[in-house]
PDB file of C-alpha atoms in Angstrom:
ATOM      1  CA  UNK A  93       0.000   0.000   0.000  1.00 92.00           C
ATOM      2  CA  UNK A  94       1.393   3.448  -0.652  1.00 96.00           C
ATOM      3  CA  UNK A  95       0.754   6.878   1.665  1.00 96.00           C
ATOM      4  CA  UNK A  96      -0.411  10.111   0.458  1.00 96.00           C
ATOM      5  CA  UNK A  97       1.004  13.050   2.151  1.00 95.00           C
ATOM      6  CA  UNK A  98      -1.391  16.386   2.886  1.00 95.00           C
ATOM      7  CA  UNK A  99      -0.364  19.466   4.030  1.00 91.00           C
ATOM      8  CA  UNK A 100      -0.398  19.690   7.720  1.00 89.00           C
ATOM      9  CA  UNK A 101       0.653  23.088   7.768  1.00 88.00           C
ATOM     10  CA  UNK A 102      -2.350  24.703   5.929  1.00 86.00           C
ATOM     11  CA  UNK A 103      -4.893  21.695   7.869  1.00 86.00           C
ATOM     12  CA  UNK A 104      -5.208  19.255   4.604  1.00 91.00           C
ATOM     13  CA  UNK A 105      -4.680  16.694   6.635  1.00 92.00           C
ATOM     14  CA  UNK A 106      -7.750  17.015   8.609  1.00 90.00           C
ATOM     15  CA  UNK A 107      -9.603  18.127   5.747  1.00 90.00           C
ATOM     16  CA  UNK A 108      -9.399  14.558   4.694  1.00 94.00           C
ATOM     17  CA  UNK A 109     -10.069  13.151   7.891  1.00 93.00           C
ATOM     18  CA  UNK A 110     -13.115  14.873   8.538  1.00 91.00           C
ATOM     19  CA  UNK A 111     -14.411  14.220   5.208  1.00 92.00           C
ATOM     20  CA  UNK A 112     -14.117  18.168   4.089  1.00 90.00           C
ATOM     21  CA  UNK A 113     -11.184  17.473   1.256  1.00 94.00           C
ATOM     22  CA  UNK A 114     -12.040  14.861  -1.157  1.00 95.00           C
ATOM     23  CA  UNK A 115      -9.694  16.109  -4.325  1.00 95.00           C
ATOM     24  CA  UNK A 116      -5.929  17.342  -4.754  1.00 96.00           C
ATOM     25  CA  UNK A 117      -4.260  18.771  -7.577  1.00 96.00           C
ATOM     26  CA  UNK A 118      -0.652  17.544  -7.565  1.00 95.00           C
ATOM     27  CA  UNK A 119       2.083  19.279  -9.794  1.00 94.00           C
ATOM     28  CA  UNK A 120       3.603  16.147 -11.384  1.00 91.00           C
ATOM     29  CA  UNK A 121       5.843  14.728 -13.922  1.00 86.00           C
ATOM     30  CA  UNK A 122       8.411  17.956 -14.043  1.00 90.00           C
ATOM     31  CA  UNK A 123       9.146  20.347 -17.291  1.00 92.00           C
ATOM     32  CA  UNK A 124       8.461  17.318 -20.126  1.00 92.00           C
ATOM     33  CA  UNK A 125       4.616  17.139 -18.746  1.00 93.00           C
ATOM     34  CA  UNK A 126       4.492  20.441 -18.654  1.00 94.00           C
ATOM     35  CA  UNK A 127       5.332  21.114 -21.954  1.00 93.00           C
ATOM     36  CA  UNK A 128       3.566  17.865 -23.605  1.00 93.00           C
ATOM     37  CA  UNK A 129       0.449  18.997 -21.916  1.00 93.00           C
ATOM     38  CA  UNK A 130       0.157  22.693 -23.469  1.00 93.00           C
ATOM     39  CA  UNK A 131       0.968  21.335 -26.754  1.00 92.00           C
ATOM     40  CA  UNK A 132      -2.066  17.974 -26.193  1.00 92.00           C
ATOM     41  CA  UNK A 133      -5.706  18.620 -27.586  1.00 90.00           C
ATOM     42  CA  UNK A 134      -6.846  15.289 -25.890  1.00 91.00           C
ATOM     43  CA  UNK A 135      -6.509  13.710 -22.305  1.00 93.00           C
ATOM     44  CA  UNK A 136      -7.265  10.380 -21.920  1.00 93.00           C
ATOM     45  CA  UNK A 137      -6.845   7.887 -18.432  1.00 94.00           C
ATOM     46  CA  UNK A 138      -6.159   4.690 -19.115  1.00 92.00           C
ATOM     47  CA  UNK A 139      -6.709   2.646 -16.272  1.00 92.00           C
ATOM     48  CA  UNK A 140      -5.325  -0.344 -17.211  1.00 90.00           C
ATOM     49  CA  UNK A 141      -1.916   1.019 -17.232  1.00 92.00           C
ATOM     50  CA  UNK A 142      -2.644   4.017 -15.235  1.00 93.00           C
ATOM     51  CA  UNK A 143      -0.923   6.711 -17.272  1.00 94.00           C
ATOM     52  CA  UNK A 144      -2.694   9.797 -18.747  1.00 94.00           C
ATOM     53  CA  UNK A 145      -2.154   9.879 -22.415  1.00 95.00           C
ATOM     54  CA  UNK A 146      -1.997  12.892 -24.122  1.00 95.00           C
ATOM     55  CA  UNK A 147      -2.746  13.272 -27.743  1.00 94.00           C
ATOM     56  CA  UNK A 148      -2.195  15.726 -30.945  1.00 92.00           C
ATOM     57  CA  UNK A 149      -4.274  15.614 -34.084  1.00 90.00           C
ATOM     58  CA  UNK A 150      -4.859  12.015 -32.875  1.00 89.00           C
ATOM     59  CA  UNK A 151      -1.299  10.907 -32.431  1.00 92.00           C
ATOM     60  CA  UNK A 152      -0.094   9.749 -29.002  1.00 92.00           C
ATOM     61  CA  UNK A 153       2.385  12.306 -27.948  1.00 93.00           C
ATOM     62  CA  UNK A 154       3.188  12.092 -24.078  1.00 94.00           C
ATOM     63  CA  UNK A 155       2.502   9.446 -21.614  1.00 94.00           C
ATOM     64  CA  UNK A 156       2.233  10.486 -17.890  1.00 94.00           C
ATOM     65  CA  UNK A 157       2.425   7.242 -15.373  1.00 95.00           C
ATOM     66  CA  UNK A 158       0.508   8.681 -12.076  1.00 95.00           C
ATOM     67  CA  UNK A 159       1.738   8.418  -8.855  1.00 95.00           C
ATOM     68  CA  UNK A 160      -1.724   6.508  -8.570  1.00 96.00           C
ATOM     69  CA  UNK A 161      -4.331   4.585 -10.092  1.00 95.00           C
ATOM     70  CA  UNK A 162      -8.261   4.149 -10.244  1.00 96.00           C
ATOM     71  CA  UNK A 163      -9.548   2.171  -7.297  1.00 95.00           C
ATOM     72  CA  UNK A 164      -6.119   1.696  -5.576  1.00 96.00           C
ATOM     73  CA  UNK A 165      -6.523   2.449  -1.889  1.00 97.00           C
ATOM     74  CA  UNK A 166      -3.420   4.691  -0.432  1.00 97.00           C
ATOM     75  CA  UNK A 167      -2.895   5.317   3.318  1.00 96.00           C
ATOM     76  CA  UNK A 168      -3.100   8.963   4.494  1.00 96.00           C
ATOM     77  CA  UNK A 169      -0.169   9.871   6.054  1.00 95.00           C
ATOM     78  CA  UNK A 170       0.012  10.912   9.629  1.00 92.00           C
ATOM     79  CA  UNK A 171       2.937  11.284  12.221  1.00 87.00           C
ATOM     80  CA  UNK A 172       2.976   8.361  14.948  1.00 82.00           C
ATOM     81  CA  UNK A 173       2.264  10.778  17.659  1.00 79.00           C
ATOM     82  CA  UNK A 174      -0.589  12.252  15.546  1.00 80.00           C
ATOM     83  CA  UNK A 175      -1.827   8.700  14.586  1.00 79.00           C
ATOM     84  CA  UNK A 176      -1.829   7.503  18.032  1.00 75.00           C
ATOM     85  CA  UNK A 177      -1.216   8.931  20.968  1.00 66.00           C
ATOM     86  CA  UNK A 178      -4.545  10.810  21.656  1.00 58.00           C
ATOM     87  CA  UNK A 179      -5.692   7.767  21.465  1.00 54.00           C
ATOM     88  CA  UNK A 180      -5.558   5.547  24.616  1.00 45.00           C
ATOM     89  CA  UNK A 181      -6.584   2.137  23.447  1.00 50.00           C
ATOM     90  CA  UNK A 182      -3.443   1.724  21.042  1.00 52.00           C
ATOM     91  CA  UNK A 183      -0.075   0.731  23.183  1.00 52.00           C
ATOM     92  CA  UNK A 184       2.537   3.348  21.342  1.00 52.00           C
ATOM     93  CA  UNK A 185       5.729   1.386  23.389  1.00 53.00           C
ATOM     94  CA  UNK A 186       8.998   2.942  22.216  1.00 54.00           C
ATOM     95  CA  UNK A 187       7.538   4.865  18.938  1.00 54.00           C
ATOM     96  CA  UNK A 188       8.529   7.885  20.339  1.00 57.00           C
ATOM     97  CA  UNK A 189      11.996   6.666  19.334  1.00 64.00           C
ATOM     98  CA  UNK A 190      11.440   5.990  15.859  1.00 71.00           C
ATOM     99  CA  UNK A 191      11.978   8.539  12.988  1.00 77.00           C
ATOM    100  CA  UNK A 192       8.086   8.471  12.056  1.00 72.00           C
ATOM    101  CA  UNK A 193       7.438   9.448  15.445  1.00 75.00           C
ATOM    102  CA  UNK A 194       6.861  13.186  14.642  1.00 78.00           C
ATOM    103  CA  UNK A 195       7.547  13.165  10.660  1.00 84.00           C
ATOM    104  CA  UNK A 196       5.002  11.429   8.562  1.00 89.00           C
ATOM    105  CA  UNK A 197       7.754  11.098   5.572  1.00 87.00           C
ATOM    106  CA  UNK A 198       8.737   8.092   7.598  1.00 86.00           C
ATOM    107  CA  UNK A 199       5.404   6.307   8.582  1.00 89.00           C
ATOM    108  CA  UNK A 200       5.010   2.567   7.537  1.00 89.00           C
ATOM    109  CA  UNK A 201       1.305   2.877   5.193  1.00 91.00           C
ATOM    110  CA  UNK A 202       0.143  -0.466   7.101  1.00 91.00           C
ATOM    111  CA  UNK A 203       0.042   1.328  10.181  1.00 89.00           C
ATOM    112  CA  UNK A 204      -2.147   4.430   8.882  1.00 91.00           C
ATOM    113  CA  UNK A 205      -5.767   4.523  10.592  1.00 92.00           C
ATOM    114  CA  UNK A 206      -7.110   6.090   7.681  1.00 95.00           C
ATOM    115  CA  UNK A 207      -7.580   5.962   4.150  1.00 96.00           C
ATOM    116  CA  UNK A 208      -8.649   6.734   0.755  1.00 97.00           C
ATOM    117  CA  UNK A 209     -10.141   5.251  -2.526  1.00 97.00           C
ATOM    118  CA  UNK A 210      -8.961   6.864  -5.922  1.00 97.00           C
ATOM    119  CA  UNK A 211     -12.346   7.230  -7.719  1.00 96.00           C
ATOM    120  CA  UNK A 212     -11.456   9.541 -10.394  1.00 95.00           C
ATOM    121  CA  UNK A 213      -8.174  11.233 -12.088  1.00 96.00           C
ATOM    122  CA  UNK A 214      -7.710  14.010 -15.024  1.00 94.00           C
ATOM    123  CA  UNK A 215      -5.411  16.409 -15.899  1.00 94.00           C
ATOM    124  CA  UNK A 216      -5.798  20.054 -16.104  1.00 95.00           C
ATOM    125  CA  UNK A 217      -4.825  23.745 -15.717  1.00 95.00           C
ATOM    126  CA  UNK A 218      -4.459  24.469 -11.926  1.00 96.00           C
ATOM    127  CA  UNK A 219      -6.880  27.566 -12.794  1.00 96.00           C
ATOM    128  CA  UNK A 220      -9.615  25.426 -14.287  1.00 96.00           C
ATOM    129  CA  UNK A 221     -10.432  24.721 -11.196  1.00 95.00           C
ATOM    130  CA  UNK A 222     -14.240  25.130 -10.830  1.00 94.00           C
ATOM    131  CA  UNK A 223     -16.327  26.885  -7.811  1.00 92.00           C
ATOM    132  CA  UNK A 224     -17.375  23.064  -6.611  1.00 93.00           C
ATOM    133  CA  UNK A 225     -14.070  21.735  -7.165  1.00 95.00           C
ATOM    134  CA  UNK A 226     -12.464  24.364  -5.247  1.00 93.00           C
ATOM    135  CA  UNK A 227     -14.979  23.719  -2.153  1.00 91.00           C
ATOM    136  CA  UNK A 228     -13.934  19.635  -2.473  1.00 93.00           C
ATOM    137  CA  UNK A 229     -10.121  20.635  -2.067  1.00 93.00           C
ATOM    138  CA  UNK A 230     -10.603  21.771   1.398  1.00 88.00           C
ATOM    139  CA  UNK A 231     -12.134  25.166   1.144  1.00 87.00           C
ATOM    140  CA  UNK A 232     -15.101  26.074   3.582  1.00 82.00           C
ATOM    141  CA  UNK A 233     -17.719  28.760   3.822  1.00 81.00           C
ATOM    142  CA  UNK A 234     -18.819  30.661   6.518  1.00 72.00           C
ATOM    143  CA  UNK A 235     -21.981  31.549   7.635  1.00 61.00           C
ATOM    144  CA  UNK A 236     -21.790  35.294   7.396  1.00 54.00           C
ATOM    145  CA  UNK A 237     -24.460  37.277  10.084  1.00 51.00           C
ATOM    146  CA  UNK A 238     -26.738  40.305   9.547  1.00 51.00           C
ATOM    147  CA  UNK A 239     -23.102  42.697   9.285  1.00 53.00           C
ATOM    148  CA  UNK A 240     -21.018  40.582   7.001  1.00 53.00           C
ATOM    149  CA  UNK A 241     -21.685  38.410   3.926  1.00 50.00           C
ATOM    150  CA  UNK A 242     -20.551  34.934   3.524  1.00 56.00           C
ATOM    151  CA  UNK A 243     -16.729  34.169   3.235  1.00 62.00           C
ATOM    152  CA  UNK A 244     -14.836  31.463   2.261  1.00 69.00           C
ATOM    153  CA  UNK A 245     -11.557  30.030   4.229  1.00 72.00           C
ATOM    154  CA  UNK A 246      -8.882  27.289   4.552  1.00 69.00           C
ATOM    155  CA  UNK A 247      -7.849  26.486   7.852  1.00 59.00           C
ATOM    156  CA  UNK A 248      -4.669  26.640   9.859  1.00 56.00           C
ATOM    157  CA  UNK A 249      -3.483  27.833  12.949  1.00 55.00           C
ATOM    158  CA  UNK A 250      -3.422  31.951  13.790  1.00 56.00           C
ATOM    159  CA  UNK A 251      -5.145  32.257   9.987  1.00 61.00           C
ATOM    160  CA  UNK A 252      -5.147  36.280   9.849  1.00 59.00           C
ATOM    161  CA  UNK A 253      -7.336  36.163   7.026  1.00 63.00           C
ATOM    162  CA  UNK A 254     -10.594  37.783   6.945  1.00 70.00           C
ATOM    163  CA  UNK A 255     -11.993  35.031   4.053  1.00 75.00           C
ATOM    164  CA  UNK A 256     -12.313  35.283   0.810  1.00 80.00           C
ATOM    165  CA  UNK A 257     -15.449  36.217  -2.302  1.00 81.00           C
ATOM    166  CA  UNK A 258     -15.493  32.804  -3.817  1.00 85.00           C
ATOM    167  CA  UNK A 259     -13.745  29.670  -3.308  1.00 88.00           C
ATOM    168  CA  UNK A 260     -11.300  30.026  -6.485  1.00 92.00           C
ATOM    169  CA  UNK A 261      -9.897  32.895  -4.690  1.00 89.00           C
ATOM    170  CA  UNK A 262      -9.481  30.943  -1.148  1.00 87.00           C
ATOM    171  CA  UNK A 263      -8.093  28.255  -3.023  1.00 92.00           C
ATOM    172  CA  UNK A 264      -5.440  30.173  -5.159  1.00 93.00           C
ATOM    173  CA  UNK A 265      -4.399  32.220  -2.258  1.00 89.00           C
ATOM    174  CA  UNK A 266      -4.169  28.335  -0.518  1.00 91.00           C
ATOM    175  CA  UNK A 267      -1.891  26.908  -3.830  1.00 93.00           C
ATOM    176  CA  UNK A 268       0.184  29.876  -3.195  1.00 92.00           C
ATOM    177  CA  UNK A 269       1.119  29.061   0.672  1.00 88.00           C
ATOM    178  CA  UNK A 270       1.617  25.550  -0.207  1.00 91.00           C
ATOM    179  CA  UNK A 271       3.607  25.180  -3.450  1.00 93.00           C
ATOM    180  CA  UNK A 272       5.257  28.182  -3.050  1.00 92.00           C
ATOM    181  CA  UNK A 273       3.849  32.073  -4.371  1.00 94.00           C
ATOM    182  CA  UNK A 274       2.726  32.571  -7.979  1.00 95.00           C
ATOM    183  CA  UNK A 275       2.110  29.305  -8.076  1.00 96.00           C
ATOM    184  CA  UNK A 276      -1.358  30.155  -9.234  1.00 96.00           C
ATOM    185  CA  UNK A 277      -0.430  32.551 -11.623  1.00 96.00           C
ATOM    186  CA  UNK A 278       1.973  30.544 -13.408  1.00 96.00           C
ATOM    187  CA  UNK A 279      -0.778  28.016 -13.612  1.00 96.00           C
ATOM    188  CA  UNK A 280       0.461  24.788 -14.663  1.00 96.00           C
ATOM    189  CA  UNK A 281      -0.755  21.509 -15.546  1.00 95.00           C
ATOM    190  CA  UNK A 282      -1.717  19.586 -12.978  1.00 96.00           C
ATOM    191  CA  UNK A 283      -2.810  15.998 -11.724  1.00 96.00           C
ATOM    192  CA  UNK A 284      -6.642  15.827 -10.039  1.00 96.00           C
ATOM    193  CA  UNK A 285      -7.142  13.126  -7.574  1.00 97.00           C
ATOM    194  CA  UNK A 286     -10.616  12.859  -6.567  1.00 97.00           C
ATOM    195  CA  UNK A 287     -10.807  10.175  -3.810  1.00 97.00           C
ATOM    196  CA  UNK A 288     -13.481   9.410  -1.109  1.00 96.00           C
ATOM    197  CA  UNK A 289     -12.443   8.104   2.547  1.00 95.00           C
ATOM    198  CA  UNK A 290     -12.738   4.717   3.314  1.00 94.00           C
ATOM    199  CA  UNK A 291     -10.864   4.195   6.605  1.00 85.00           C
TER     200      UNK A 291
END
């Protein structure tokens, strides 16, 4: 079984968890995608192989093997001490002594209480992204009250921000914190993951 990492940073992590995130745009396959991509008329997954194919004028130009496939079931990573230890009824003897114990790069997938199921995968522009889609990548709205309208957020710790008009803009100013800014504005091709939890 593989892992999936989320950005605990920014609050992915629990996003997933608590059945709020259930897509991620990943910035794969380097400069070679990148450039096969903007030059494609036609995306195709194949899931028997598990590759997005790219096409031009009906000629096979670029093959993209994904870091996953349809209906393959990947661990989300967690720390060990994140994992575990609010939990009582799991004995956590000596993990705090292992390298996983407080970075999730090291984890064993077997041991991962949760989990997700691929269901879908495409390949787009990062600002493609639609209103909907934006809301399934972690984005949340408000309530608003009689004095303010409506706003639209990502989580994390000491978040200064007072929200944001739609979800496109929550989520571009959330691409920019996590891959690094003008991320969005560059706006490259990207991987889509849409997965539901199953664990």
């Amino acid at each position: 079984m593989q892992k999936i990492m989320f950005n605990d940073r920014y609050g992915l992590t629990d996003a997933v968890i608590d059945y709020i995130k259930n897509n991620t745009r990943r910035i794969e396959g380097g400069e070679q995608f990148q450039r096969a991509a903007t030059s494609a008329e036609d995306f195709t997954y194949e899931e028997a192989t598990g590759c997005i194919v790219m096409c031009c004028q009906g000629i096979e130009i670029f093959r993209h093997k994904c870091r996953y496939k349809v209906g393959e079931v990947v661990a989300v990573a967690q720390s060990y001490y994140h994992a575990f230890s609010p939990r009582c009824d799991i004995p956590v003897y000596g993990a705090d002594r292992t390298p996983g114990w407080r970075n999730k790069l090291f984890v064993r997938a077997d041991l991962m209480p949760h989990q997700i199921c691929i269901t879908g995968i495409k390949s787009e522009r990062l600002q493609s992204i639609s209103h909907d889609d934006a809301m399934r990548e972690g984005i949340y709205m408000d309530g608003g009250d009689d004095s303010y309208m409506p706003h639209y957020f990502y989580d994390y710790p000491n978040n200064p921000s007072e929200g944001f008009d739609t979800p496109r803009e929550a989520f571009a100013a959330l691409v920019d914190k996590v891959y690094g800014r003008g991320t969005w504005d560059r706006n490259p091709w990207v991987v889509v993951y849409e997965f539901e939890l199953v664990k």
